[in-house]
């Protein structure tokens, strides 16, 4: 690698990491947290014995999973202003990503809840727990353990999907790389550097996943 | 667990570094061929053998490269010029529609032989790419909301926000004027952001704005200032594609002489912008 390319890669690392710290990471964390709350609500709606609640959740999930994230972002950012709703870039991105995570994670959580053996419910009822108490004290902790690997997948996907926010004026990791690339015309170098930083972030997340799995193992009936 | 993670990290880092240095070498290679000596220039023979001139263009940049009513075949001033040039070379033109910000990367990667998308000739680009002779002369304009009184010149862009494609020369101009640039994909998004009041201004080709006014209700927009220099747009080739560029120059000269360029220009602008 030539000296000037090293220098360029090194000098670009600062802006790229800033993009990760100011854009990518907070965007992913906030959207994932909000998305999980939405997902839990949707999953419980889907499992509800109220037909209409279940139907609403089903339609919502279907729309989210059946449309591209980029289209969702553009509808919220470029489309809604024509209805008089002008949302800033950051909140637009958070809304789109949370909704997206909500749609996907809802199915993960629903499956995880269903994966807890029926016997666990029955045992909880036998000792006099209400349905709500059985859910929060017995079922959800076990479902949490089951859902860690697939939810980690969702989160890792989200980290990479935040690069789409660069298309709606959010300054994040990939946008910073593109800025340096546009200035230096060294596309391959900068795109690879961005890829490397995403990869390192996701490697860290994978180890966190491993630790979380171990920690949550204690909730599972063996 | 810890050990495997660490060794995976080290292995990955080594692989990535190797990839990075490889690309750097490859980049050095093209830079070498730009300066001329080592590799033979087969840019023209490649096009002739393939029988097609593959051209990168946006396909969303009215009136230069677009689809009428959003559908149908690609058309526009640049598209017509390229078709005429290709005919002179005895080949057919095929168009690869690419977002502007990826267009130079595409050229470098060899995805197309040329870019036809009002590429302005700038010193930075000349250092890296080969250009044909210009086929458009035009001015840049600052487009703002009609009630904007704070932007009256390029100097007054200082501290204001503009929307530009990152790799465009208008981005360079905006940055040099001290504007805070918001990166977008093209003219359509830029003008939407100005209209929505999300940015103060956008700089683009005067011809683009005139065409936009013709086809849209642009009563909320106005031109705040115009560049004094004319920008020259040409076809851009990968660095060192001298043989292809020379052949295209001959074709452009012929097309200028026989009036084809003038008539294409009249068709889109009602004026001759090719001189």
XYZ file of C-alpha atoms in Angstrom:
497
model
C 0.000 0.000 0.000
C 1.450 3.340 -0.988
C 2.246 6.004 1.570
C -0.448 8.405 0.360
C -3.115 5.680 0.509
C -2.118 4.833 4.070
C -2.320 8.485 4.977
C -5.713 8.790 3.351
C -7.062 5.669 5.079
C -5.710 6.882 8.404
C -7.040 10.399 8.033
C -10.445 9.030 7.006
C -10.621 6.813 10.093
C -11.379 9.807 12.331
C -14.446 11.008 10.413
C -15.636 7.421 9.862
C -15.426 6.608 13.579
C -17.145 9.903 14.399
C -19.878 8.904 11.969
C -20.198 5.601 13.824
C -20.297 7.266 17.244
C -22.647 10.101 16.307
C -24.790 8.326 13.738
C -24.630 4.578 13.319
C -24.373 3.424 16.954
C -26.931 5.724 18.634
C -29.275 5.304 15.672
C -29.096 1.530 15.979
C -29.424 1.517 19.782
C -32.372 3.919 19.993
C -34.205 2.318 17.075
C -33.639 -1.178 18.429
C -34.884 -0.249 21.922
C -38.035 1.391 20.550
C -38.438 -1.387 18.012
C -38.317 -4.054 20.734
C -41.049 -2.354 22.720
C -43.183 -2.166 19.599
C -42.346 -5.781 18.791
C -43.409 -7.025 22.217
C -46.709 -5.180 21.929
C -47.252 -6.563 18.428
C -46.345 -10.104 19.493
C -48.792 -10.002 22.397
C -51.457 -8.573 20.090
C -50.852 -11.415 17.669
C -51.218 -13.931 20.508
C -54.260 -12.206 21.949
C -57.595 -13.994 21.924
C -59.164 -10.757 20.665
C -59.526 -11.360 16.942
C -59.331 -7.681 15.954
C -56.148 -7.046 17.961
C -54.530 -9.984 16.280
C -55.710 -8.786 12.861
C -54.277 -5.287 13.301
C -50.909 -6.706 14.327
C -50.966 -9.163 11.434
C -51.586 -6.416 8.845
C -48.928 -4.145 10.364
C -46.297 -6.883 10.354
C -47.224 -7.855 6.818
C -46.781 -4.291 5.520
C -43.458 -3.796 7.323
C -42.026 -7.078 6.116
C -43.483 -6.713 2.648
C -41.959 -3.315 1.789
C -38.300 -2.317 1.440
C -36.730 -0.328 4.246
C -35.445 2.246 1.760
C -38.982 2.842 0.526
C -40.207 3.216 4.116
C -37.471 5.784 4.777
C -38.312 7.778 1.650
C -42.045 7.730 2.382
C -41.434 9.137 5.848
C -38.774 11.667 4.854
C -39.701 12.801 1.338
C -43.336 11.715 1.173
C -44.952 12.892 4.402
C -44.080 16.592 3.833
C -46.667 16.617 1.044
C -49.224 15.829 3.774
C -47.810 18.686 5.829
C -45.745 16.463 8.103
C -42.123 17.610 8.018
C -39.953 15.377 10.208
C -36.243 16.024 10.713
C -33.709 13.518 9.341
C -32.810 11.885 12.669
C -36.358 11.304 13.944
C -37.384 10.171 10.449
C -34.660 7.551 10.514
C -35.514 6.435 14.059
C -39.203 6.108 13.166
C -38.489 4.066 10.054
C -35.939 1.790 11.729
C -38.073 1.244 14.856
C -41.077 0.311 12.766
C -38.927 -2.018 10.712
C -37.390 -3.710 13.748
C -40.838 -3.890 15.337
C -42.227 -5.802 12.365
C -39.445 -8.347 12.237
C -38.813 -8.764 15.964
C -42.545 -9.227 16.654
C -42.446 -12.545 14.849
C -39.271 -13.558 16.693
C -40.827 -12.792 20.070
C -44.095 -14.494 19.160
C -42.229 -17.629 18.144
C -40.126 -17.492 21.309
C -43.207 -17.222 23.519
C -44.818 -20.139 21.689
C -41.648 -22.176 22.100
C -42.005 -22.209 25.898
C -43.680 -25.551 26.682
C -47.381 -25.385 27.536
C -46.528 -27.179 30.785
C -44.828 -24.032 32.038
C -48.101 -22.117 31.721
C -50.018 -24.876 33.415
C -47.521 -25.113 36.251
C -47.762 -21.357 36.801
C -51.553 -21.530 36.912
C -51.409 -24.475 39.278
C -49.559 -22.388 41.852
C -52.214 -19.713 41.481
C -50.509 -17.208 39.190
C -52.670 -14.994 36.984
C -52.196 -15.107 33.223
C -50.340 -11.782 33.320
C -48.081 -12.900 36.164
C -47.344 -16.216 34.495
C -46.380 -14.349 31.360
C -44.047 -11.833 32.993
C -42.510 -14.127 35.633
C -42.345 -17.507 33.959
C -42.834 -17.338 30.215
C -41.106 -14.131 29.071
C -37.783 -14.821 30.860
C -37.580 -18.177 29.109
C -38.725 -16.687 25.813
C -36.019 -14.037 26.194
C -33.320 -16.694 26.207
C -34.757 -18.345 23.109
C -35.037 -15.073 21.248
C -31.485 -13.837 21.865
C -29.888 -15.390 18.741
C -32.591 -14.280 16.281
C -32.929 -10.844 17.907
C -29.158 -10.444 17.691
C -29.509 -11.116 13.997
C -32.127 -8.391 13.773
C -29.870 -5.995 15.651
C -26.829 -6.770 13.523
C -28.922 -6.262 10.386
C -30.121 -2.969 11.806
C -26.574 -1.733 12.437
C -25.817 -2.226 8.755
C -29.210 -0.943 7.587
C -28.533 2.396 9.280
C -26.248 3.112 6.312
C -29.488 3.823 4.420
C -30.015 6.840 6.683
C -27.212 8.500 4.725
C -29.788 8.852 1.941
C -32.013 11.069 4.094
C -29.329 13.499 5.260
C -28.271 11.677 8.425
C -24.523 11.904 8.861
C -23.350 8.450 9.808
C -20.492 6.067 9.162
C -21.067 5.384 5.480
C -21.814 9.013 4.630
C -18.505 10.036 6.190
C -16.698 7.439 4.097
C -18.486 8.679 0.986
C -17.459 12.243 1.756
C -13.787 11.315 1.836
C -14.241 9.126 -1.241
C -15.887 11.965 -3.152
C -13.048 14.288 -2.218
C -10.202 11.854 -2.908
C -11.898 9.769 -5.642
C -10.473 6.689 -3.863
C -13.737 4.737 -3.787
C -12.525 1.181 -3.270
C -10.236 2.142 -0.405
C -12.850 4.143 1.490
C -15.717 1.706 0.910
C -13.525 -1.138 2.187
C -12.554 0.943 5.187
C -16.230 1.578 5.952
C -16.905 -2.152 5.555
C -14.099 -2.917 7.995
C -15.538 -0.595 10.649
C -19.051 -2.076 10.264
C -17.552 -5.523 10.567
C -15.661 -4.676 13.758
C -18.826 -3.212 15.315
C -20.741 -6.380 14.434
C -17.939 -8.586 15.798
C -18.268 -6.816 19.126
C -22.027 -7.358 19.017
C -21.517 -11.075 18.391
C -19.457 -11.424 21.571
C -22.061 -9.501 23.531
C -24.616 -11.976 22.162
C -22.533 -14.900 23.454
C -22.313 -13.431 26.958
C -26.018 -12.611 26.991
C -26.914 -16.167 26.018
C -24.844 -17.546 28.916
C -26.355 -15.126 31.398
C -29.939 -15.840 30.364
C -29.394 -19.619 30.475
C -30.241 -19.546 34.183
C -33.869 -18.710 33.380
C -34.384 -21.783 31.311
C -35.900 -24.873 32.865
C -33.615 -27.830 32.225
C -14.261 -18.517 23.617
C -12.119 -15.469 24.267
C -9.201 -16.975 22.407
C -11.179 -17.891 19.312
C -12.683 -14.441 19.173
C -9.291 -12.806 19.416
C -7.738 -15.014 16.769
C -10.737 -14.475 14.488
C -10.228 -10.758 14.919
C -6.536 -10.976 14.105
C -7.145 -13.211 11.092
C -9.881 -10.896 9.842
C -7.708 -7.849 10.292
C -4.914 -9.472 8.308
C -7.269 -10.430 5.496
C -8.710 -6.918 5.368
C -5.322 -5.263 5.393
C -4.239 -7.535 2.574
C -7.359 -6.551 0.634
C -6.721 -2.887 1.310
C -3.137 -3.057 0.103
C -4.210 -5.026 -2.956
C -6.687 -2.326 -3.936
C -4.085 0.298 -3.258
C -1.735 -1.517 -5.624
C -4.492 -1.792 -8.195
C -5.217 1.912 -7.808
C -1.517 2.598 -8.210
C -1.656 0.537 -11.388
C -4.332 2.672 -12.984
C -2.542 5.797 -11.885
C 0.530 4.399 -13.606
C -1.300 3.808 -16.846
C -2.686 7.351 -16.669
C 0.826 8.685 -16.956
C 1.036 6.642 -20.054
C 4.124 4.560 -20.484
C 3.669 0.992 -19.259
C 0.370 -0.520 -20.440
C -0.964 -0.469 -23.969
C -4.113 1.603 -24.422
C -6.743 -0.825 -25.713
C -9.736 1.399 -24.801
C -10.808 1.916 -28.423
C -10.214 -1.626 -29.693
C -12.198 -3.003 -26.722
C -15.213 -0.895 -27.657
C -14.889 -1.787 -31.346
C -14.601 -5.500 -30.615
C -17.601 -5.422 -28.307
C -19.556 -3.393 -30.858
C -21.037 -1.327 -28.048
C -20.066 1.799 -26.211
C -21.266 1.272 -22.658
C -22.114 4.545 -20.993
C -22.880 5.319 -17.371
C -25.609 7.892 -16.783
C -28.160 8.733 -14.103
C -31.386 8.339 -16.014
C -33.047 10.769 -13.583
C -31.409 14.054 -14.621
C -33.763 16.034 -16.823
C -33.279 17.103 -19.550
C -29.907 15.409 -19.957
C -30.605 11.803 -19.106
C -34.131 10.735 -18.158
C -37.211 8.720 -19.012
C -40.099 10.677 -20.490
C -43.031 10.513 -18.045
C -40.874 8.258 -15.906
C -41.279 5.366 -18.308
C -40.159 4.382 -21.761
C -36.657 4.388 -23.173
C -33.911 6.528 -21.762
C -33.648 9.845 -23.542
C -32.229 13.324 -23.130
C -29.584 15.642 -24.472
C -26.592 13.627 -23.245
C -28.204 10.388 -24.361
C -28.803 11.725 -27.889
C -25.248 13.054 -28.111
C -23.833 9.678 -27.053
C -26.019 7.837 -29.558
C -24.773 10.104 -32.336
C -21.159 9.649 -31.214
C -21.543 5.863 -31.056
C -23.009 5.852 -34.565
C -19.951 7.753 -35.826
C -17.717 5.144 -34.165
C -19.693 2.414 -35.872
C -20.938 0.897 -32.603
C -24.190 1.034 -30.635
C -24.591 2.832 -27.352
C -25.860 1.018 -24.275
C -26.724 2.889 -21.122
C -26.042 1.749 -17.563
C -28.163 3.756 -15.181
C -26.238 4.530 -12.038
C -26.665 6.937 -9.156
C -24.421 9.944 -9.599
C -22.431 9.289 -6.428
C -21.501 5.843 -7.660
C -20.792 6.859 -11.218
C -17.040 7.528 -11.001
C -16.561 4.386 -8.929
C -18.368 2.532 -11.723
C -16.111 4.035 -14.362
C -13.012 3.050 -12.400
C -14.325 -0.458 -11.914
C -14.746 -0.761 -15.677
C -18.531 -1.111 -15.520
C -18.776 1.307 -18.405
C -16.472 2.884 -20.975
C -17.626 6.442 -20.433
C -19.844 8.706 -18.332
C -22.322 10.949 -20.120
C -24.103 12.983 -17.476
C -23.042 16.617 -17.780
C -19.670 15.826 -16.250
C -17.973 19.200 -15.800
C -14.292 19.333 -16.598
C -12.466 20.193 -13.366
C -8.738 20.107 -12.562
C -9.252 17.363 -9.938
C -11.095 15.159 -12.410
C -8.642 15.836 -15.225
C -5.894 14.513 -12.975
C -7.657 11.178 -12.720
C -9.857 10.740 -15.787
C -9.602 11.393 -19.496
C -12.080 13.827 -21.027
C -13.444 14.334 -24.517
C -13.827 17.816 -25.949
C -16.758 19.626 -24.301
C -20.262 19.299 -25.772
C -22.121 21.587 -23.345
C -21.336 25.087 -22.170
C -23.556 26.348 -19.417
C -23.700 28.234 -16.158
C -24.413 27.175 -12.615
C -27.218 28.737 -10.600
C -28.110 28.905 -6.923
C -31.746 27.916 -6.526
C -33.529 29.169 -3.395
C -37.098 29.664 -2.181
C -38.630 32.761 -3.731
C -39.014 34.459 -0.352
C -35.325 33.975 0.477
C -33.547 37.327 0.684
C -30.429 36.252 2.557
C -28.762 34.499 -0.371
C -27.837 36.859 -3.174
C -24.410 35.649 -4.266
C -22.042 32.719 -3.929
C -20.292 34.536 -1.048
C -23.588 34.773 0.849
C -23.836 30.962 0.846
C -21.333 31.001 3.689
C -22.882 29.335 6.715
C -26.003 28.373 4.750
C -27.068 24.832 3.993
C -27.209 23.454 0.477
C -28.165 20.041 -0.881
C -25.753 18.502 -3.402
C -24.542 15.178 -4.706
C -21.209 14.627 -3.003
C -19.147 13.919 -6.088
C -20.564 16.742 -8.209
C -18.656 19.900 -9.074
C -21.587 21.846 -7.597
C -20.653 20.282 -4.258
C -17.115 21.625 -4.680
C -18.491 25.058 -5.533
C -20.872 25.016 -2.556
C -18.125 23.909 -0.194
C -15.743 26.555 -1.505
C -18.462 29.148 -0.952
C -18.542 28.117 2.700
C -21.882 26.324 2.581
C -22.695 23.401 4.807
C -23.493 20.667 2.301
C -26.170 18.040 2.862
C -25.522 15.035 0.673
C -28.332 13.831 -1.599
C -28.590 11.531 -4.586
C -29.493 14.006 -7.280
C -31.370 17.048 -8.508
C -34.844 15.674 -7.720
C -34.060 15.297 -4.006
C -32.142 18.588 -3.893
C -35.016 20.616 -5.255
C -37.502 18.801 -2.992
C -35.412 19.722 0.043
C -35.298 23.389 -0.992
C -39.065 23.447 -1.539
C -39.683 21.719 1.798
C -37.474 24.309 3.488
C -35.080 21.651 4.770
C -32.078 23.316 3.135
C -31.517 26.934 2.103
C -30.364 26.344 -1.443
C -29.013 24.011 -4.073
C -26.530 24.723 -6.836
C -27.041 23.096 -10.191
C -26.941 23.598 -13.907
C -29.034 26.520 -15.145
C -30.450 24.275 -17.882
C -31.705 21.786 -15.312
C -33.543 24.504 -13.424
C -35.056 25.960 -16.619
C -36.300 22.515 -17.571
C -37.680 21.962 -14.077
C -39.598 25.252 -14.307
C -41.002 24.181 -17.649
C -42.339 20.897 -16.285
C -43.275 21.716 -12.697
C -44.883 24.422 -10.670
C -41.718 26.187 -9.576
C -43.392 29.395 -8.417
C -41.924 28.856 -4.956
C -38.383 28.890 -6.318
C -36.041 31.449 -7.828
C -32.459 31.825 -8.969
C -30.428 33.730 -6.393
C -27.172 33.975 -8.323
C -25.431 32.720 -11.443
C -21.815 31.680 -11.952
C -19.707 34.024 -14.045
C -17.664 31.262 -15.680
C -19.298 28.842 -18.008
C -18.834 25.225 -17.006
C -17.814 22.820 -19.745
C -19.258 19.332 -19.773
C -17.732 16.425 -21.623
C -17.691 12.660 -21.772
C -15.428 11.204 -19.077
C -13.330 8.087 -19.639
C -11.096 6.049 -17.363
C -7.649 7.556 -17.023
C -5.413 6.671 -19.964
C -8.231 5.886 -22.418
C -6.606 8.230 -24.899
C -7.384 6.201 -28.017
C -11.116 6.107 -27.214
C -11.161 9.792 -26.248
C -9.423 10.792 -29.477
C -11.898 8.799 -31.570
C -14.803 10.404 -29.683
C -13.278 13.862 -30.193
C -13.161 13.248 -33.946
C -16.790 12.105 -33.850
C -17.824 15.187 -31.839
C -16.001 17.466 -34.275
C -17.849 15.820 -37.181
C -21.171 16.145 -35.371
C -20.482 19.799 -34.651
C -19.544 20.433 -38.281
C -22.615 18.729 -39.769
C -24.975 20.521 -37.365
C -26.086 17.421 -35.453
C -24.992 18.777 -32.059
C -26.782 22.067 -32.713
C -30.011 20.329 -33.674
C -29.922 18.012 -30.611
C -29.353 21.065 -28.439
C -32.194 23.000 -30.105
C -34.491 20.022 -29.513
C -34.001 20.107 -25.731
C -33.212 23.737 -24.972
C -34.411 25.805 -27.886
C -30.887 27.195 -27.970
C -27.426 25.951 -28.884
C -25.563 25.020 -25.716
C -22.968 22.915 -27.549
C -20.677 25.865 -28.352
